Coordinates of C-alpha atoms and ligand atoms in Angstrom, one line a residue:
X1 CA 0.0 0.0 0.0
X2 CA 2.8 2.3 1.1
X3 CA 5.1 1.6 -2.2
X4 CA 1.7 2.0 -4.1
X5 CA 0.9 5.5 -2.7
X6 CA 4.6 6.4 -3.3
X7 CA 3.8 5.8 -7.1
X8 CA 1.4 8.2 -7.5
X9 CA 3.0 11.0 -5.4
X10 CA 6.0 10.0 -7.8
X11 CA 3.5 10.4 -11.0
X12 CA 1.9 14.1 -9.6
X13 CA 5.3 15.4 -9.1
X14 CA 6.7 14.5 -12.7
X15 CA 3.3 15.9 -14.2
X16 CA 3.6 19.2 -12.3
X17 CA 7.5 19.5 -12.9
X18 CA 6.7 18.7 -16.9
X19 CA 3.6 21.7 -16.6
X20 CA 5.8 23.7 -15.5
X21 CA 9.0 23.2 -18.0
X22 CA 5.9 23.3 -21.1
X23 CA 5.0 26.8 -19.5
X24 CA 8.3 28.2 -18.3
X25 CA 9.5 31.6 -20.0
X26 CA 12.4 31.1 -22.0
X27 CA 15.6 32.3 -21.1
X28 CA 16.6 35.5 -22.3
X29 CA 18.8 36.4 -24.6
X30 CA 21.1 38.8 -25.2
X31 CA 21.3 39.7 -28.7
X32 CA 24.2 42.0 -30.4
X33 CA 23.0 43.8 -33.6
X34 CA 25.7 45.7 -36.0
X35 CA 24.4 47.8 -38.3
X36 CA 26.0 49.2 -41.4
X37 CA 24.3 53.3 -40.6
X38 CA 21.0 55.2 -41.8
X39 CA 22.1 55.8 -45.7
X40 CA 18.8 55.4 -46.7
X41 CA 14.8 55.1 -46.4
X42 CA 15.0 51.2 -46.8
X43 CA 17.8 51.4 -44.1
X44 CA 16.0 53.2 -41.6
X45 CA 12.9 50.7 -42.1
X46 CA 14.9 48.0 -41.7
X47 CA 16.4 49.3 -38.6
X48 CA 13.0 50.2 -36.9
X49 CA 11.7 46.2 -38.2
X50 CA 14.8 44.8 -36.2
X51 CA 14.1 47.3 -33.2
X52 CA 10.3 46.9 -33.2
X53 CA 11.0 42.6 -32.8
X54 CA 12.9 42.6 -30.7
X55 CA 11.1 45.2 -28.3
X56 CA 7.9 43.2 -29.0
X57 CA 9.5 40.2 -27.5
X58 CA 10.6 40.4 -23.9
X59 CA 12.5 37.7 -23.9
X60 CA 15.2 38.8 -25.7
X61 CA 17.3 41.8 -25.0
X62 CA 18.8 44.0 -27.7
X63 CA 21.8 45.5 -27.9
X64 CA 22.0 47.8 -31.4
X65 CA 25.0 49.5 -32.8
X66 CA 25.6 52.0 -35.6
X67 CA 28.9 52.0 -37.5
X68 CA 27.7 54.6 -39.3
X69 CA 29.2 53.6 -42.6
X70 CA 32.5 52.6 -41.5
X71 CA 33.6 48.5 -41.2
X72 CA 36.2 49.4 -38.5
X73 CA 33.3 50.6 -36.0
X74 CA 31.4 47.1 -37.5
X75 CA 34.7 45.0 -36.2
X76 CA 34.7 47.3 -32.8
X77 CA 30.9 46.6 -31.9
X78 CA 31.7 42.7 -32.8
X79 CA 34.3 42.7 -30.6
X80 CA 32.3 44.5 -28.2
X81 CA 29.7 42.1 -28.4
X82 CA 31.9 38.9 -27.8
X83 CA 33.5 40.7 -24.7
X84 CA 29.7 41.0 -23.1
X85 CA 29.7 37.1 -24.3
X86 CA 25.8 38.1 -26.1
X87 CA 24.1 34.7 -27.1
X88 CA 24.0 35.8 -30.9
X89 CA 25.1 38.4 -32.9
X90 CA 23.2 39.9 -35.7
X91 CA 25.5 41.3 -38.5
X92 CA 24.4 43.2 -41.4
X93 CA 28.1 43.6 -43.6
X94 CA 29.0 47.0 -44.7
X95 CA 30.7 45.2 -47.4
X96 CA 32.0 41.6 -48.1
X97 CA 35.6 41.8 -47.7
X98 CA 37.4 42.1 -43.9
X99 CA 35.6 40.8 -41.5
X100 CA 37.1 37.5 -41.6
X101 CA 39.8 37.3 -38.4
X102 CA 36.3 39.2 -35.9
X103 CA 33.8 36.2 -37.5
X104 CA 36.4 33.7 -36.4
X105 CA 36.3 35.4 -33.0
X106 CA 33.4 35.1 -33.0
X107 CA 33.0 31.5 -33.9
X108 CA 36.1 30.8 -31.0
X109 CA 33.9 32.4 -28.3
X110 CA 30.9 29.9 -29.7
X111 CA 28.4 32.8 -30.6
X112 CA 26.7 32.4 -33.5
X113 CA 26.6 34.8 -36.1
X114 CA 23.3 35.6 -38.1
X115 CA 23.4 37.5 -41.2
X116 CA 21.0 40.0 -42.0
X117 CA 20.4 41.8 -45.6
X118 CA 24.0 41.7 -46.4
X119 CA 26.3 39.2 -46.7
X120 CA 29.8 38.3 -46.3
X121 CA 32.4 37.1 -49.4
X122 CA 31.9 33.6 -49.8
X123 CA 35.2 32.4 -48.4
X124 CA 34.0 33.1 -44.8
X125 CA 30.6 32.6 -45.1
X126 CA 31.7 29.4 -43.4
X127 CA 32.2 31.4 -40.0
X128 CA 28.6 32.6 -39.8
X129 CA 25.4 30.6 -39.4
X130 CA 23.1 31.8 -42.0
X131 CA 21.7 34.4 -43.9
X132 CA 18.0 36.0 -44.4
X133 CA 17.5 38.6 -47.0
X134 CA 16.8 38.9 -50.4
X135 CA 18.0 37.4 -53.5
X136 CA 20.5 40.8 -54.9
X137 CA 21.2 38.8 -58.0
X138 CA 17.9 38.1 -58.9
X139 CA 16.7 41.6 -58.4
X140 CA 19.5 42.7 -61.0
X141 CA 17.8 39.7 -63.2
X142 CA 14.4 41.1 -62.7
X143 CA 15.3 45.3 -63.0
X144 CA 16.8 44.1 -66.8
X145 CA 13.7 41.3 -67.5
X146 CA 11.3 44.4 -66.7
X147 CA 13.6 47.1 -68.6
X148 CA 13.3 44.6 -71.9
X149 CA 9.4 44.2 -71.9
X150 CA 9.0 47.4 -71.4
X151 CA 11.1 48.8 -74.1
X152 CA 10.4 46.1 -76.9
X153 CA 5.9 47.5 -75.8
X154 CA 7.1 50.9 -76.6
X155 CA 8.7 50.3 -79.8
X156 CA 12.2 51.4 -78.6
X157 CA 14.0 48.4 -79.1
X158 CA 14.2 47.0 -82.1
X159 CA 17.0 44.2 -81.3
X160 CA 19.9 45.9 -83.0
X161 CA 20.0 49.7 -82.6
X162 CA 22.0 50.6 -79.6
X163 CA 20.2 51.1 -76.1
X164 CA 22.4 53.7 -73.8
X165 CA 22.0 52.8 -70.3
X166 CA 23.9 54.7 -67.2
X167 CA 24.3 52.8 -64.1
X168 CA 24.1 53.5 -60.3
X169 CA 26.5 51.5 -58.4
X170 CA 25.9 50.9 -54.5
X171 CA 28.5 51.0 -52.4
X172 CA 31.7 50.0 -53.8
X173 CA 32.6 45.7 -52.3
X174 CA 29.0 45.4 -50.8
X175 CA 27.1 42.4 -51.4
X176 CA 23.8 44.3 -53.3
X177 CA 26.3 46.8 -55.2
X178 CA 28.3 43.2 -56.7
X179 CA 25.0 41.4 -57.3
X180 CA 22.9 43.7 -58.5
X181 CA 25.2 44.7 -61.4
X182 CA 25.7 41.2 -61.8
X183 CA 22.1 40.3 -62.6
X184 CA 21.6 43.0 -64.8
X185 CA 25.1 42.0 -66.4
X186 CA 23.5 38.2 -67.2
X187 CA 20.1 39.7 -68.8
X188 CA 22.3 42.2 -71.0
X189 CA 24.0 38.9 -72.5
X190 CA 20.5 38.4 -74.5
X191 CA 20.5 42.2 -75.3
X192 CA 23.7 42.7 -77.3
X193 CA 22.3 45.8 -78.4
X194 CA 22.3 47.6 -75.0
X195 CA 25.5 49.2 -73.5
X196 CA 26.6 50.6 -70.4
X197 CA 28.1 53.7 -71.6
X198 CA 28.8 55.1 -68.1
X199 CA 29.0 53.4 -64.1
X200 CA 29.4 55.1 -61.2
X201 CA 29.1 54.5 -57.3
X202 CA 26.6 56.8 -55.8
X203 CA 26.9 55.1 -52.5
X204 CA 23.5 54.1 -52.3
X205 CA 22.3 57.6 -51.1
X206 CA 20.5 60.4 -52.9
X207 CA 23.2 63.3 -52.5
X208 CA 25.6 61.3 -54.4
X209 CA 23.3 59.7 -57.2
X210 CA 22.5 63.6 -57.7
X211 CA 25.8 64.4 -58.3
X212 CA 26.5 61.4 -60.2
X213 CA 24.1 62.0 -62.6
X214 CA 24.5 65.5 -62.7
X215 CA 28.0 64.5 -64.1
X216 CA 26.9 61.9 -66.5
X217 CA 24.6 64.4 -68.0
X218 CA 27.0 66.8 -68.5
X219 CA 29.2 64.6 -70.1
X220 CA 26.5 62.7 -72.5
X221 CA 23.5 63.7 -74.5
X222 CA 22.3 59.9 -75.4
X223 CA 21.1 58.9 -71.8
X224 CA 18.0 56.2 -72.4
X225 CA 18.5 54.7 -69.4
X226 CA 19.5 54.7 -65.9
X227 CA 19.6 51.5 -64.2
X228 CA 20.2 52.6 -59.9
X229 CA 21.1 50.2 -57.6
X230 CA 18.4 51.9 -55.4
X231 CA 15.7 54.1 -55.1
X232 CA 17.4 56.5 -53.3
X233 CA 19.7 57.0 -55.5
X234 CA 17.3 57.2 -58.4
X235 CA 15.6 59.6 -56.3
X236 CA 18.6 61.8 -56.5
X237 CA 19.0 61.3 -60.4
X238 CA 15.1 62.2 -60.7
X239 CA 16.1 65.5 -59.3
X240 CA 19.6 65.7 -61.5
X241 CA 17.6 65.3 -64.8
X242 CA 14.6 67.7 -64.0
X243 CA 17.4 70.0 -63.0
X244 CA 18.6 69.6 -66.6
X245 CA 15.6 70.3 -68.1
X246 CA 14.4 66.7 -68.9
X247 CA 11.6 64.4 -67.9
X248 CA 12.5 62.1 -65.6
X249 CA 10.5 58.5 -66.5
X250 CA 10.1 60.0 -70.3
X251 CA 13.2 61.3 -71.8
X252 CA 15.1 58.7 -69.9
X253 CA 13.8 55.6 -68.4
X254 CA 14.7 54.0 -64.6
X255 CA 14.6 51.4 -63.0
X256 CA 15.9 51.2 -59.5
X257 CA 15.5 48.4 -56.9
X258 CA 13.7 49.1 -53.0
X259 CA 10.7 49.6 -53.6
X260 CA 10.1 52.2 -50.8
X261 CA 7.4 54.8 -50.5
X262 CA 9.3 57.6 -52.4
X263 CA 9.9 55.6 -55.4
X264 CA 5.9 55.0 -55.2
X265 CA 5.3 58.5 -55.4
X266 CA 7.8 59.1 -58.1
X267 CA 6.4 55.8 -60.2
X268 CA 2.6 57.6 -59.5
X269 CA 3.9 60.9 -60.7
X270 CA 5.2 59.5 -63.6
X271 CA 8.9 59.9 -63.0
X272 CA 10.4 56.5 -62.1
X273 CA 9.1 53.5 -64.3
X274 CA 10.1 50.8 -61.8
X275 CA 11.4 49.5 -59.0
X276 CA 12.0 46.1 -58.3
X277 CA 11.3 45.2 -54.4
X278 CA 13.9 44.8 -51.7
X279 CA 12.0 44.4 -48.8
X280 CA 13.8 46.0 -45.7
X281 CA 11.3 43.8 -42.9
X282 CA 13.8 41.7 -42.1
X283 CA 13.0 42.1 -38.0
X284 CA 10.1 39.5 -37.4
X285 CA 12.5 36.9 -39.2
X286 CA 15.0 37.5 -37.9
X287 CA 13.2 37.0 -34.5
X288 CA 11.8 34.3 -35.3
X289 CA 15.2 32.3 -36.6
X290 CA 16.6 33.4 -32.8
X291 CA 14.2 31.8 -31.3
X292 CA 14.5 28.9 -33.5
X293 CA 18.4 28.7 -32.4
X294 CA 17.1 29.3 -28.9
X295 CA 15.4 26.2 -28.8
X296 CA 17.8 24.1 -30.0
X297 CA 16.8 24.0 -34.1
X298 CA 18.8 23.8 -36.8
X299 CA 18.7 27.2 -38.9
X300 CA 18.9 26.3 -42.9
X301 CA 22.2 28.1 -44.3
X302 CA 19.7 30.5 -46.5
X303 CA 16.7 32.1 -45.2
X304 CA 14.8 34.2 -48.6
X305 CA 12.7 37.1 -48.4
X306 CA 10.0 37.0 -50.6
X307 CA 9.5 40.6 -53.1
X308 CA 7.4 41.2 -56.2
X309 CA 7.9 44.0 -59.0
X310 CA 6.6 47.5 -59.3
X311 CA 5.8 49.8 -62.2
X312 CA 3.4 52.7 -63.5
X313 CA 0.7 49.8 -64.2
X314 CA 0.6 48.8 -60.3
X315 CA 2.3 51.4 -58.1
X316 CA -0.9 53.7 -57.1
X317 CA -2.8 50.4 -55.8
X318 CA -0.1 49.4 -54.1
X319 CA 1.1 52.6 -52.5
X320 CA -1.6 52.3 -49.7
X321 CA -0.7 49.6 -48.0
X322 CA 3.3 50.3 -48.4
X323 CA 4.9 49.9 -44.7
X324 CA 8.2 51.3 -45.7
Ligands
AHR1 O1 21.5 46.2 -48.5 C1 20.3 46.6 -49.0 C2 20.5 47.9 -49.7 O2 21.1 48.8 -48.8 C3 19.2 48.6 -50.1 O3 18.9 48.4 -51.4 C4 19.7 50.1 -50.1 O4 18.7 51.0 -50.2 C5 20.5 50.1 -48.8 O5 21.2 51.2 -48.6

């Protein structure tokens, strides 16, 4: 009788304890975050996404640094972070190159590294865990898909005559800057009509894709095209070529990549024709993937963000319910 009742106290104790483990908060976690700097509206967004996740969820704390455009103060809050032994570090790279000897710190100290937006060059891509972010190749693939339809519907290219397109480089050795001019690069292959007659880096912000174009438009008369790495900098040519006494989306074409709410204003006022999406809501995945690791999971080495394509057709429909 005695061992009997022992049994059952046995059995309600293991129930209880196993309630409680099912219900008991997770453990917190200290998360290090370095971000590249505020260079444009899509960074900003994607800043306030990260911020926003992380506040919503009070099991994790964040700890967020700016580098402000620079990679040393990128390898300083890294190191930071591994001195404070976080749980995870979030890295967004400023570009792809240099941060190989801080990653294997990193990797020593056994924090895992999660990549967000950008990337790192491939031959240290084994010191990190994964990436989440968009596809930068496939937006350059889908910027010269769009530019292609949409010049063969109005009759301006008739396969041999040459197309003159002007390019917007991003930051010079970031992963979107290489990519994007890469995609576009492997669509102009079936277009051996269309050159690039001039590329410059405008740094992905709209001061210096003003200046840039200001200077291409000086120095060239045939300008069809301009192809920007972003919007913001094609928000900076818009104002370059009104400035110049020509109609931006009309005289010369653009297609830019983002997707945020100014481009939607310029593609509704006629002056951008399209802007192929980036999205910068990275913060709820990113959460999400943390918690994942938290728990024991196994991350998958890519995690895709999923973008469509904008133009003059859809971009007023759209515009309203735009959250960047
Ligand atoms: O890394 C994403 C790119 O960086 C966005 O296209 C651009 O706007 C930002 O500066």
């Amino acid at each position: 009788m005695r061992n009997w009742k022992k049994v059952v106290g046995l059995f309600v104790a293991v129930v209880a304890l196993g309630s409680v483990a099912a219900f008991a908060a997770p453990k917190t976690w200290v998360v290090g975050f370095s971000q590249i700097g505020s260079e444009s509206e899509w960074r900003t967004a994607d800043t306030i996404s990260v911020q926003n996740a992380f506040n919503d969820d009070p099991s994790f704390i964040l700890i967020y640094s700016d580098a402000q455009q620079k990679q040393e103060n990128q390898i300083k809050a890294i190191r930071s972070f591994i001195a404070r032994r976080v749980n995870a570090i979030l890295f967004t790279a400023l570009v792809e190159t240099g941060y190989g000897p801080v990653l294997q710190e990193a990797k020593n100290a056994g924090i895992p590294v999660v990549m967000i937006d950008r990337d790192v060059q491939a031959s240290d891509r084994g010191l990190r865990l994964t990436i989440m972010g968009s596809d930068f190749i496939k937006e350059g693939e889908k910027a010269g898909t769009w530019l292609a339809t949409y010049l063969q519907k109005q009759g301006i290219d008739d396969g041999t005559k040459p197309i003159d397109i002007v390019e917007l480089q991003g930051t010079t050795g970031s992963a979107p800057a290489i990519d994007r001019k890469t995609g576009f690069a492997n669509i102009m292959k079936q277009h051996p009509n269309w050159q690039i007659t001039r590329s410059q880096t405008g740094n992905f912000t709209s001061a210096e894709g003003k200046a840039v174009m200001e200077a291409f438009l000086k120095a060239d008369q045939h300008i069809q095209v301009l192809y920007a790495h972003n919007d913001q900098m094609a928000l900076g040519a818009i104002q370059a070529i009104k400035e110049a006494g020509l109609r931006p989306g009309k005289d010369i074409i653009i297609v830019s990549v983002d997707g945020v709410k100014g481009a939607f204003d310029a593609m509704v006022a006629g002056e951008l024709n399209a802007s192929i999406e980036c999205s910068p809501l990275l913060g709820p995945q990113a959460v999400q993937a943390l918690r994942d690791l938290r728990d024991g999971q196994k991350l998958p080495g890519r995690i895709w963000t999923i973008e469509g394509i904008f133009d003059q057709t859809n971009a007023a429909a759209a515009l309203p319910s735009r959250q960047y």
